[in-house]
Amino acid sequence: MTVAAHAHELIGLFPPATRCDGDGTLMLGGCRLDDVAEEFGTPAIVVSEDALRQRARDYLAAFRTRWPRSDVAFASKSFPCTAVQQVMVEEGLHIDVAGGGEILTAIKAGADPARLVLHGNAKSDEELELAVGRGVGLVVVDNFDDIDRLERIVPAGRRQPCLVRVIPGVEAATHASQATGHAGSKFGLMPDDAREAIKRIDRSAKMRLDGVHTHVGSQLLNVEQLAQAVEPIAKLGTFEVYDLGGGLGVRYTYDEHPPTLDEYAHAMVTQANALLPEGSRIIVEPGRSMVANSACTLYRITTVKRGVVTHVAVDGGMGDNLEVSLTGQRFEATIVNRVGGGETVSVVGRHCESGDQLVDGVALREPAVGDLLAVPVTGAYCYTMSNQYNGARRVPVVFTRDGDARLVVRRDTWDDLLMRDVD
């Protein structure tokens, strides 16, 4: 592959409208990435705000043109940044929250609590009290203990709207840690238990059953597997709401070719038309496929060590991207001002773990200490799982749009590393 062809393919992994400036430097949201690094430092997660907004609009259009009574709930665990949640709220999406902290950030972002969907396989009393107290619109009942807790927590005279999460029995073709719809999953209830949960909620004076929920897994590249989850919940009865979950995969590497959003929406709505009651409301909960391609992460190369393997070490790693270590996810990378082509190297992080490897076997052109490195498709789960391993300071998030870069999450300070200590 020529340098030009490789550069073209690489740029295709970055957010739409990413391009190179006249001197070959990558630009995202109209901003040169070297200027972003100069202003905000590295590592940093850089987001194209336009890409984020357009994806939200595309999701709404893809489903509402096919099923008018459909809603899109952003799975905020994928990028639980208040500024990202705010974009989703402004674009008309509901918010799927997976714990008390996400309830609070979503509300701070301007979300109407009635448009929140609370998940969790081990909800605490504190989280359910927060959800009920703040008026969360839907609580997804994952187990019988959720029912017991809600019966105790919901005040007399009120009824909490609920969905029952159902295990669809679909073996997802994804990493084991990202599969959720198989028999034996820790999430949800098998159909017979789900029927019993439905009966209990129907008898409750403090809960209102709005419908059922299911989810197959994450990073799925086969829409037919996602669509298979519709039939098991359709068999449970007629409800107002059918929440079909999320899970659509994204393109991280040159070899991956995930379904398009239109292909996904067509497959899901075709099943809904065949199996669900006309006029019912469906919800989908995209996370990874909503945000992954909206961002890249910037690093500064600190060391180039040549030997049996050429190790290119950067100033981040496991502290800002755990996806490689946890799921074996493959990423690509490029020097910011020399895009495409080059020698094959291993990009490694700064953390004291041999497993702290960002990208193995990637082509970089003349990598040198001080160069800027960009890793695309880091909008999902990288911020979510950022940490302070080896005393690392958690990275900032920068939004770019129309040539303007603005900080939406600051970098940790050294004092932040000590602030929870009790003298």
Tab-separated table of C-alpha atoms in Angstrom:
chain	number	residue	atom	x	y	z
A	1	MET	CA	0.000	0.000	0.000
A	2	THR	CA	1.375	3.434	-0.918
A	3	VAL	CA	1.841	6.124	1.727
A	4	ALA	CA	-1.021	8.126	0.188
A	5	ALA	CA	-3.365	5.135	0.201
A	6	HIS	CA	-2.444	4.274	3.794
A	7	ALA	CA	-2.993	7.893	4.838
A	8	HIS	CA	-6.424	7.914	3.198
A	9	GLU	CA	-7.422	4.704	4.989
A	10	LEU	CA	-6.100	5.994	8.319
A	11	ILE	CA	-8.003	9.251	8.070
A	12	GLY	CA	-11.147	7.193	7.476
A	13	LEU	CA	-10.865	5.915	11.059
A	14	PHE	CA	-10.947	9.452	12.459
A	15	PRO	CA	-14.164	11.482	12.883
A	16	PRO	CA	-15.900	12.598	9.681
A	17	ALA	CA	-14.432	15.776	8.162
A	18	THR	CA	-10.973	15.063	9.610
A	19	ARG	CA	-8.354	16.239	7.124
A	20	CYS	CA	-4.718	17.234	6.819
A	21	ASP	CA	-3.604	20.871	6.771
A	22	GLY	CA	-1.343	22.157	4.008
A	23	ASP	CA	1.778	20.841	5.733
A	24	GLY	CA	0.279	17.384	6.304
A	25	THR	CA	-0.790	17.874	9.948
A	26	LEU	CA	-4.041	16.247	11.035
A	27	MET	CA	-6.975	18.571	11.739
A	28	LEU	CA	-10.060	17.566	13.727
A	29	GLY	CA	-13.064	19.848	14.051
A	30	GLY	CA	-11.116	22.481	12.133
A	31	CYS	CA	-8.301	22.448	14.707
A	32	ARG	CA	-4.719	21.361	14.090
A	33	LEU	CA	-3.906	18.589	16.516
A	34	ASP	CA	-0.448	19.997	17.203
A	35	ASP	CA	-2.098	23.246	18.324
A	36	VAL	CA	-4.493	21.287	20.564
A	37	ALA	CA	-1.572	19.452	22.149
A	38	GLU	CA	0.323	22.698	22.656
A	39	GLU	CA	-2.628	24.299	24.458
A	40	PHE	CA	-3.918	21.374	26.510
A	41	GLY	CA	-0.983	18.986	26.774
A	42	THR	CA	-0.867	15.232	26.301
A	43	PRO	CA	-2.300	12.700	26.694
A	44	ALA	CA	-5.677	14.194	25.801
A	45	ILE	CA	-8.947	12.890	24.383
A	46	VAL	CA	-9.997	15.153	21.520
A	47	VAL	CA	-13.631	15.060	20.385
A	48	SER	CA	-15.242	16.362	17.222
A	49	GLU	CA	-18.417	17.926	18.597
A	50	ASP	CA	-20.020	18.005	15.142
A	51	ALA	CA	-19.405	14.272	14.718
A	52	LEU	CA	-20.986	13.628	18.106
A	53	ARG	CA	-24.063	15.690	17.296
A	54	GLN	CA	-24.489	14.282	13.810
A	55	ARG	CA	-24.348	10.715	15.070
A	56	ALA	CA	-27.139	11.454	17.555
A	57	ARG	CA	-29.265	12.964	14.781
A	58	ASP	CA	-28.560	10.049	12.473
A	59	TYR	CA	-29.631	7.541	15.130
A	60	LEU	CA	-32.917	9.328	15.766
A	61	ALA	CA	-33.651	9.604	12.053
A	62	ALA	CA	-32.730	5.971	11.318
A	63	PHE	CA	-35.218	4.635	13.847
A	64	ARG	CA	-38.015	7.207	13.796
A	65	THR	CA	-38.415	7.073	10.030
A	66	ARG	CA	-38.947	3.320	10.384
A	67	TRP	CA	-40.802	3.174	13.728
A	68	PRO	CA	-42.313	6.555	14.689
A	69	ARG	CA	-42.748	5.604	18.366
A	70	SER	CA	-39.060	4.976	18.970
A	71	ASP	CA	-36.576	6.611	21.308
A	72	VAL	CA	-32.792	6.548	21.437
A	73	ALA	CA	-31.242	6.410	24.900
A	74	PHE	CA	-27.516	7.140	24.900
A	75	ALA	CA	-25.690	4.487	26.959
A	76	SER	CA	-23.672	7.018	28.899
A	77	LYS	CA	-21.373	4.428	30.470
A	78	SER	CA	-19.522	4.495	27.142
A	79	PHE	CA	-18.497	8.147	27.643
A	80	PRO	CA	-19.910	9.406	30.973
A	81	CYS	CA	-18.650	12.943	30.539
A	82	THR	CA	-21.144	15.649	31.459
A	83	ALA	CA	-20.398	17.584	28.272
A	84	VAL	CA	-21.079	14.501	26.136
A	85	GLN	CA	-24.328	13.829	27.997
A	86	GLN	CA	-25.284	17.474	27.440
A	87	VAL	CA	-24.826	17.104	23.674
A	88	MET	CA	-27.084	14.046	23.701
A	89	VAL	CA	-29.748	15.851	25.719
A	90	GLU	CA	-29.626	18.842	23.374
A	91	GLU	CA	-30.049	16.521	20.386
A	92	GLY	CA	-33.198	14.987	21.864
A	93	LEU	CA	-31.900	11.693	23.207
A	94	HIS	CA	-32.829	9.939	26.426
A	95	ILE	CA	-29.960	8.861	28.685
A	96	ASP	CA	-29.246	5.310	29.817
A	97	VAL	CA	-27.481	5.451	33.198
A	98	ALA	CA	-25.701	2.604	34.967
A	99	GLY	CA	-25.390	3.932	38.498
A	100	GLY	CA	-25.919	6.808	40.874
A	101	GLY	CA	-23.028	8.875	39.561
A	102	GLU	CA	-24.361	8.788	36.025
A	103	ILE	CA	-27.783	9.875	37.275
A	104	LEU	CA	-26.198	12.967	38.833
A	105	THR	CA	-24.016	13.867	35.843
A	106	ALA	CA	-26.948	13.401	33.449
A	107	ILE	CA	-29.114	15.722	35.518
A	108	LYS	CA	-26.264	18.244	35.683
A	109	ALA	CA	-26.088	17.961	31.885
A	110	GLY	CA	-29.710	19.106	31.706
A	111	ALA	CA	-31.459	15.768	31.289
A	112	ASP	CA	-35.071	15.514	32.385
A	113	PRO	CA	-34.968	12.720	35.019
A	114	ALA	CA	-38.123	11.305	33.439
A	115	ARG	CA	-36.027	10.577	30.331
A	116	LEU	CA	-33.435	8.500	32.209
A	117	VAL	CA	-33.287	4.692	32.105
A	118	LEU	CA	-31.481	3.139	35.090
A	119	HIS	CA	-29.625	-0.141	34.657
A	120	GLY	CA	-27.553	-2.323	36.949
A	121	ASN	CA	-27.350	-5.938	38.071
A	122	ALA	CA	-26.505	-4.971	41.660
A	123	LYS	CA	-28.314	-1.729	42.420
A	124	SER	CA	-27.850	-0.525	45.981
A	125	ASP	CA	-30.495	0.962	48.240
A	126	GLU	CA	-28.698	4.283	47.894
A	127	GLU	CA	-28.889	4.236	44.095
A	128	LEU	CA	-32.555	3.249	44.043
A	129	GLU	CA	-33.375	5.904	46.633
A	130	LEU	CA	-31.597	8.428	44.427
A	131	ALA	CA	-33.457	7.226	41.333
A	132	VAL	CA	-36.855	7.300	43.010
A	133	GLY	CA	-36.146	10.600	44.735
A	134	ARG	CA	-35.007	12.302	41.524
A	135	GLY	CA	-37.872	10.887	39.444
A	136	VAL	CA	-35.951	8.597	37.087
A	137	GLY	CA	-38.345	7.610	34.322
A	138	LEU	CA	-37.585	3.902	34.001
A	139	VAL	CA	-35.853	1.497	36.367
A	140	VAL	CA	-34.768	-1.711	34.657
A	141	VAL	CA	-35.498	-4.571	37.059
A	142	ASP	CA	-32.618	-7.004	36.741
A	143	ASN	CA	-33.501	-9.443	39.539
A	144	PHE	CA	-36.039	-10.177	42.262
A	145	ASP	CA	-34.003	-8.213	44.809
A	146	ASP	CA	-34.634	-5.061	42.759
A	147	ILE	CA	-38.349	-5.683	43.240
A	148	ASP	CA	-37.932	-6.160	46.997
A	149	ARG	CA	-35.917	-2.952	47.285
A	150	LEU	CA	-38.332	-0.875	45.239
A	151	GLU	CA	-41.277	-2.169	47.253
A	152	ARG	CA	-39.494	-0.880	50.337
A	153	ILE	CA	-38.137	2.387	48.906
A	154	VAL	CA	-40.972	3.790	46.754
A	155	PRO	CA	-43.177	5.955	48.985
A	156	ALA	CA	-46.851	5.196	49.469
A	157	GLY	CA	-49.038	6.728	46.828
A	158	ARG	CA	-46.381	6.521	44.099
A	159	ARG	CA	-45.649	3.909	41.457
A	160	GLN	CA	-42.218	3.585	39.876
A	161	PRO	CA	-42.291	2.754	36.139
A	162	CYS	CA	-40.157	-0.318	35.405
A	163	LEU	CA	-38.905	-2.611	32.682
A	164	VAL	CA	-37.929	-6.244	33.273
A	165	ARG	CA	-34.581	-7.244	31.800
A	166	VAL	CA	-34.703	-10.550	29.965
A	167	ILE	CA	-31.812	-12.824	28.966
A	168	PRO	CA	-32.533	-13.553	25.281
A	169	GLY	CA	-30.335	-16.650	25.058
A	170	VAL	CA	-28.202	-15.287	22.212
A	171	GLU	CA	-24.518	-16.274	22.097
A	172	ALA	CA	-22.856	-13.077	20.957
A	173	ALA	CA	-19.837	-13.217	18.645
A	174	THR	CA	-17.724	-10.781	20.653
A	175	HIS	CA	-15.166	-10.743	23.447
A	176	ALA	CA	-16.394	-12.754	26.446
A	177	SER	CA	-16.371	-9.667	28.661
A	178	GLN	CA	-18.737	-7.902	26.256
A	179	ALA	CA	-21.327	-10.671	25.883
A	180	THR	CA	-24.478	-10.199	27.960
A	181	GLY	CA	-27.299	-12.109	26.277
A	182	HIS	CA	-26.263	-15.725	26.818
A	183	ALA	CA	-27.698	-18.169	29.327
A	184	GLY	CA	-25.626	-17.716	32.456
A	185	SER	CA	-25.146	-13.980	31.999
A	186	LYS	CA	-25.030	-11.970	35.221
A	187	PHE	CA	-27.484	-9.513	33.666
A	188	GLY	CA	-31.230	-10.048	33.597
A	189	LEU	CA	-33.598	-12.960	34.090
A	190	MET	CA	-34.233	-16.077	32.045
A	191	PRO	CA	-37.694	-16.016	30.408
A	192	ASP	CA	-39.447	-18.135	33.054
A	193	ASP	CA	-38.070	-15.976	35.865
A	194	ALA	CA	-38.917	-12.869	33.855
A	195	ARG	CA	-42.541	-14.008	33.706
A	196	GLU	CA	-42.577	-14.344	37.489
A	197	ALA	CA	-41.047	-10.871	37.868
A	198	ILE	CA	-43.701	-9.463	35.541
A	199	LYS	CA	-46.437	-11.028	37.672
A	200	ARG	CA	-44.949	-9.614	40.873
A	201	ILE	CA	-44.720	-6.117	39.444
A	202	ASP	CA	-48.265	-6.333	38.102
A	203	ARG	CA	-49.448	-7.108	41.646
A	204	SER	CA	-47.435	-4.298	43.188
A	205	ALA	CA	-48.996	-1.088	44.467
A	206	LYS	CA	-45.619	0.686	44.202
A	207	MET	CA	-44.367	-0.399	40.795
A	208	ARG	CA	-45.764	-0.052	37.283
A	209	LEU	CA	-44.702	-2.430	34.551
A	210	ASP	CA	-44.135	-0.497	31.330
A	211	GLY	CA	-42.425	-3.296	29.424
A	212	VAL	CA	-39.364	-5.453	28.913
A	213	HIS	CA	-35.706	-4.975	28.107
A	214	THR	CA	-32.994	-7.079	26.491
A	215	HIS	CA	-29.375	-6.701	25.403
A	216	VAL	CA	-27.100	-9.102	23.533
A	217	GLY	CA	-23.679	-7.555	24.083
A	218	SER	CA	-21.226	-4.961	22.830
A	219	GLN	CA	-19.095	-4.547	19.679
A	220	LEU	CA	-21.286	-6.855	17.602
A	221	LEU	CA	-20.576	-6.839	13.877
A	222	ASN	CA	-23.560	-8.994	12.857
A	223	VAL	CA	-26.956	-7.284	12.900
A	224	GLU	CA	-28.756	-10.601	12.731
A	225	GLN	CA	-27.459	-11.479	16.196
A	226	LEU	CA	-28.770	-8.193	17.531
A	227	ALA	CA	-32.150	-8.751	15.879
A	228	GLN	CA	-32.430	-12.252	17.380
A	229	ALA	CA	-33.111	-10.671	20.776
A	230	VAL	CA	-36.509	-9.340	19.700
A	231	GLU	CA	-38.329	-12.683	19.549
A	232	PRO	CA	-37.644	-13.803	23.157
A	233	ILE	CA	-39.112	-10.602	24.604
A	234	ALA	CA	-42.005	-10.569	22.137
A	235	LYS	CA	-43.060	-13.971	23.486
A	236	LEU	CA	-43.485	-12.541	26.983
A	237	GLY	CA	-46.608	-10.590	26.131
A	238	THR	CA	-47.989	-7.272	24.987
A	239	PHE	CA	-46.439	-4.209	26.605
A	240	GLU	CA	-46.207	-0.478	26.088
A	241	VAL	CA	-42.389	-0.497	25.843
A	242	TYR	CA	-39.844	-2.861	24.302
A	243	ASP	CA	-36.256	-1.834	24.994
A	244	LEU	CA	-33.991	-3.583	22.483
A	245	GLY	CA	-30.671	-2.537	24.030
A	246	GLY	CA	-27.631	-1.557	21.982
A	247	GLY	CA	-24.424	-3.299	20.989
A	248	LEU	CA	-23.734	-2.247	17.392
A	249	GLY	CA	-20.000	-2.561	16.710
A	250	VAL	CA	-17.680	0.071	15.259
A	251	ARG	CA	-14.646	0.057	12.993
A	252	TYR	CA	-11.442	0.184	15.006
A	253	THR	CA	-9.119	-1.272	12.367
A	254	TYR	CA	-8.728	-1.546	8.621
A	255	ASP	CA	-9.955	-5.145	8.646
A	256	GLU	CA	-13.260	-4.475	10.424
A	257	HIS	CA	-16.392	-3.650	8.436
A	258	PRO	CA	-19.309	-3.183	10.822
A	259	PRO	CA	-22.895	-2.830	9.644
A	260	THR	CA	-24.066	0.667	8.843
A	261	LEU	CA	-26.541	2.413	11.082
A	262	ASP	CA	-29.212	2.016	8.403
A	263	GLU	CA	-28.540	-1.726	8.166
A	264	TYR	CA	-28.820	-2.014	11.947
A	265	ALA	CA	-32.042	0.010	12.149
A	266	HIS	CA	-33.554	-1.930	9.229
A	267	ALA	CA	-32.794	-5.291	10.849
A	268	MET	CA	-34.182	-4.286	14.242
A	269	VAL	CA	-37.333	-2.639	12.926
A	270	THR	CA	-38.005	-5.502	10.501
A	271	GLN	CA	-38.093	-7.834	13.491
A	272	ALA	CA	-40.177	-5.365	15.470
A	273	ASN	CA	-42.714	-5.110	12.650
A	274	ALA	CA	-42.964	-8.886	12.488
A	275	LEU	CA	-43.177	-9.579	16.218
A	276	LEU	CA	-44.132	-6.552	18.323
A	277	PRO	CA	-47.555	-4.960	18.764
A	278	GLU	CA	-48.324	-2.137	16.390
A	279	GLY	CA	-48.106	1.221	18.133
A	280	SER	CA	-45.839	0.045	20.937
A	281	ARG	CA	-42.800	2.110	21.853
A	282	ILE	CA	-39.310	0.791	21.202
A	283	ILE	CA	-36.096	2.059	22.761
A	284	VAL	CA	-32.559	1.434	21.552
A	285	GLU	CA	-29.510	2.146	23.703
A	286	PRO	CA	-26.397	2.850	21.607
A	287	GLY	CA	-23.183	3.578	23.445
A	288	ARG	CA	-20.004	2.527	21.651
A	289	SER	CA	-21.520	3.083	18.195
A	290	MET	CA	-22.675	6.540	19.260
A	291	VAL	CA	-19.353	7.935	20.462
A	292	ALA	CA	-16.341	5.770	19.542
A	293	ASN	CA	-15.615	7.369	16.185
A	294	SER	CA	-16.110	10.913	17.480
A	295	ALA	CA	-12.731	11.092	19.209
A	296	CYS	CA	-9.033	10.356	19.104
A	297	THR	CA	-6.364	10.388	21.793
A	298	LEU	CA	-3.201	12.464	21.469
A	299	TYR	CA	0.104	11.308	22.962
A	300	ARG	CA	3.669	12.582	22.982
A	301	ILE	CA	6.396	10.070	22.114
A	302	THR	CA	8.874	9.914	24.982
A	303	THR	CA	11.173	7.048	23.952
A	304	VAL	CA	12.070	5.083	20.833
A	305	LYS	CA	13.920	1.864	21.684
A	306	ARG	CA	15.239	-0.188	18.767
A	307	GLY	CA	16.094	-3.868	19.066
A	308	VAL	CA	14.367	-7.136	18.304
A	309	VAL	CA	11.201	-5.021	18.408
A	310	THR	CA	11.070	-1.259	17.965
A	311	HIS	CA	9.212	0.045	20.987
A	312	VAL	CA	7.720	3.505	20.656
A	313	ALA	CA	6.741	4.605	24.156
A	314	VAL	CA	4.252	7.396	24.801
A	315	ASP	CA	3.223	9.464	27.807
A	316	GLY	CA	-0.059	7.573	28.345
A	317	GLY	CA	-1.271	4.001	28.120
A	318	MET	CA	-3.345	1.879	30.493
A	319	GLY	CA	-4.256	4.970	32.477
A	320	ASP	CA	-6.289	6.355	29.580
A	321	ASN	CA	-7.022	3.247	27.461
A	322	LEU	CA	-7.774	-0.043	29.198
A	323	GLU	CA	-9.590	-1.489	26.207
A	324	VAL	CA	-6.445	-3.172	24.882
A	325	SER	CA	-5.631	-4.915	28.162
A	326	LEU	CA	-9.210	-5.841	29.083
A	327	THR	CA	-10.663	-6.936	25.766
A	328	GLY	CA	-7.711	-7.278	23.400
A	329	GLN	CA	-9.156	-4.525	21.232
A	330	ARG	CA	-6.935	-3.559	18.295
A	331	PHE	CA	-6.347	0.143	17.551
A	332	GLU	CA	-4.413	1.943	14.822
A	333	ALA	CA	-2.159	5.005	15.168
A	334	THR	CA	-0.274	7.644	13.214
A	335	ILE	CA	2.254	10.424	13.679
A	336	VAL	CA	0.153	13.608	13.591
A	337	ASN	CA	2.217	15.372	10.907
A	338	ARG	CA	3.368	12.280	8.975
A	339	VAL	CA	0.209	10.330	8.242
A	340	GLY	CA	0.454	6.888	6.709
A	341	GLY	CA	3.231	4.462	5.853
A	342	GLY	CA	6.444	3.802	7.734
A	343	GLU	CA	8.179	1.081	9.711
A	344	THR	CA	6.363	-1.494	11.804
A	345	VAL	CA	6.649	-0.761	15.526
A	346	SER	CA	4.965	-1.536	18.830
A	347	VAL	CA	3.411	1.458	20.578
A	348	VAL	CA	3.636	0.963	24.342
A	349	GLY	CA	2.549	2.969	27.353
A	350	ARG	CA	4.358	4.443	30.333
A	351	HIS	CA	2.879	2.179	33.008
A	352	CYS	CA	4.799	-0.472	34.917
A	353	GLU	CA	3.131	-3.444	33.197
A	354	SER	CA	4.342	-5.499	30.248
A	355	GLY	CA	0.693	-5.607	29.180
A	356	ASP	CA	0.650	-1.822	28.784
A	357	GLN	CA	0.708	-1.981	25.006
A	358	LEU	CA	-1.461	0.375	22.975
A	359	VAL	CA	-0.896	-0.857	19.427
A	360	ASP	CA	1.290	-3.755	18.333
A	361	GLY	CA	2.531	-3.963	14.767
A	362	VAL	CA	1.564	-0.514	13.521
A	363	ALA	CA	3.263	1.450	10.741
A	364	LEU	CA	4.697	4.835	11.794
A	365	ARG	CA	6.786	7.154	9.637
A	366	GLU	CA	10.123	8.010	11.266
A	367	PRO	CA	8.896	8.058	14.885
A	368	ALA	CA	11.077	10.218	17.111
A	369	VAL	CA	11.064	11.542	20.657
A	370	GLY	CA	8.793	14.586	20.858
A	371	ASP	CA	6.530	13.568	17.982
A	372	LEU	CA	2.783	13.647	18.475
A	373	LEU	CA	0.909	10.374	18.048
A	374	ALA	CA	-2.840	10.129	17.396
A	375	VAL	CA	-4.914	7.002	18.102
A	376	PRO	CA	-8.397	7.153	16.530
A	377	VAL	CA	-11.683	5.618	17.690
A	378	THR	CA	-11.119	6.281	21.403
A	379	GLY	CA	-14.469	7.926	22.181
A	380	ALA	CA	-15.916	4.810	23.840
A	381	TYR	CA	-14.851	3.444	27.224
A	382	CYS	CA	-11.398	5.084	27.280
A	383	TYR	CA	-12.548	8.059	29.366
A	384	THR	CA	-14.886	5.735	31.247
A	385	MET	CA	-12.074	3.559	32.564
A	386	SER	CA	-9.365	6.214	32.926
A	387	ASN	CA	-7.430	5.803	36.147
A	388	GLN	CA	-4.481	6.973	38.211
A	389	TYR	CA	-2.291	3.882	37.906
A	390	ASN	CA	1.358	4.645	38.810
A	391	GLY	CA	0.212	8.064	39.959
A	392	ALA	CA	-0.919	9.066	36.484
A	393	ARG	CA	-3.117	12.109	36.232
A	394	ARG	CA	-6.397	11.387	34.472
A	395	VAL	CA	-6.535	12.956	31.040
A	396	PRO	CA	-8.545	15.955	29.860
A	397	VAL	CA	-11.321	15.975	27.274
A	398	VAL	CA	-11.225	18.671	24.592
A	399	PHE	CA	-14.116	19.474	22.242
A	400	THR	CA	-13.264	20.852	18.797
A	401	ARG	CA	-15.698	22.599	16.493
A	402	ASP	CA	-15.396	25.155	13.686
A	403	GLY	CA	-11.726	25.731	14.427
A	404	ASP	CA	-12.247	26.289	18.156
A	405	ALA	CA	-10.943	23.947	20.856
A	406	ARG	CA	-12.440	24.081	24.338
A	407	LEU	CA	-11.689	22.166	27.496
A	408	VAL	CA	-14.697	20.279	28.909
A	409	VAL	CA	-12.857	18.081	31.436
A	410	ARG	CA	-9.571	19.269	32.944
A	411	ARG	CA	-6.529	17.117	33.538
A	412	ASP	CA	-6.003	15.909	37.110
A	413	THR	CA	-3.632	18.047	39.127
A	414	TRP	CA	-0.970	16.566	41.388
A	415	ASP	CA	-3.137	17.690	44.314
A	416	ASP	CA	-5.995	15.579	42.954
A	417	LEU	CA	-3.887	12.487	43.629
A	418	LEU	CA	-3.840	13.373	47.329
A	419	MET	CA	-7.269	14.927	47.863
A	420	ARG	CA	-8.970	11.779	49.215
A	421	ASP	CA	-6.297	11.110	51.822
A	422	VAL	CA	-7.452	11.441	55.426
A	423	ASP	CA	-4.817	12.993	57.712
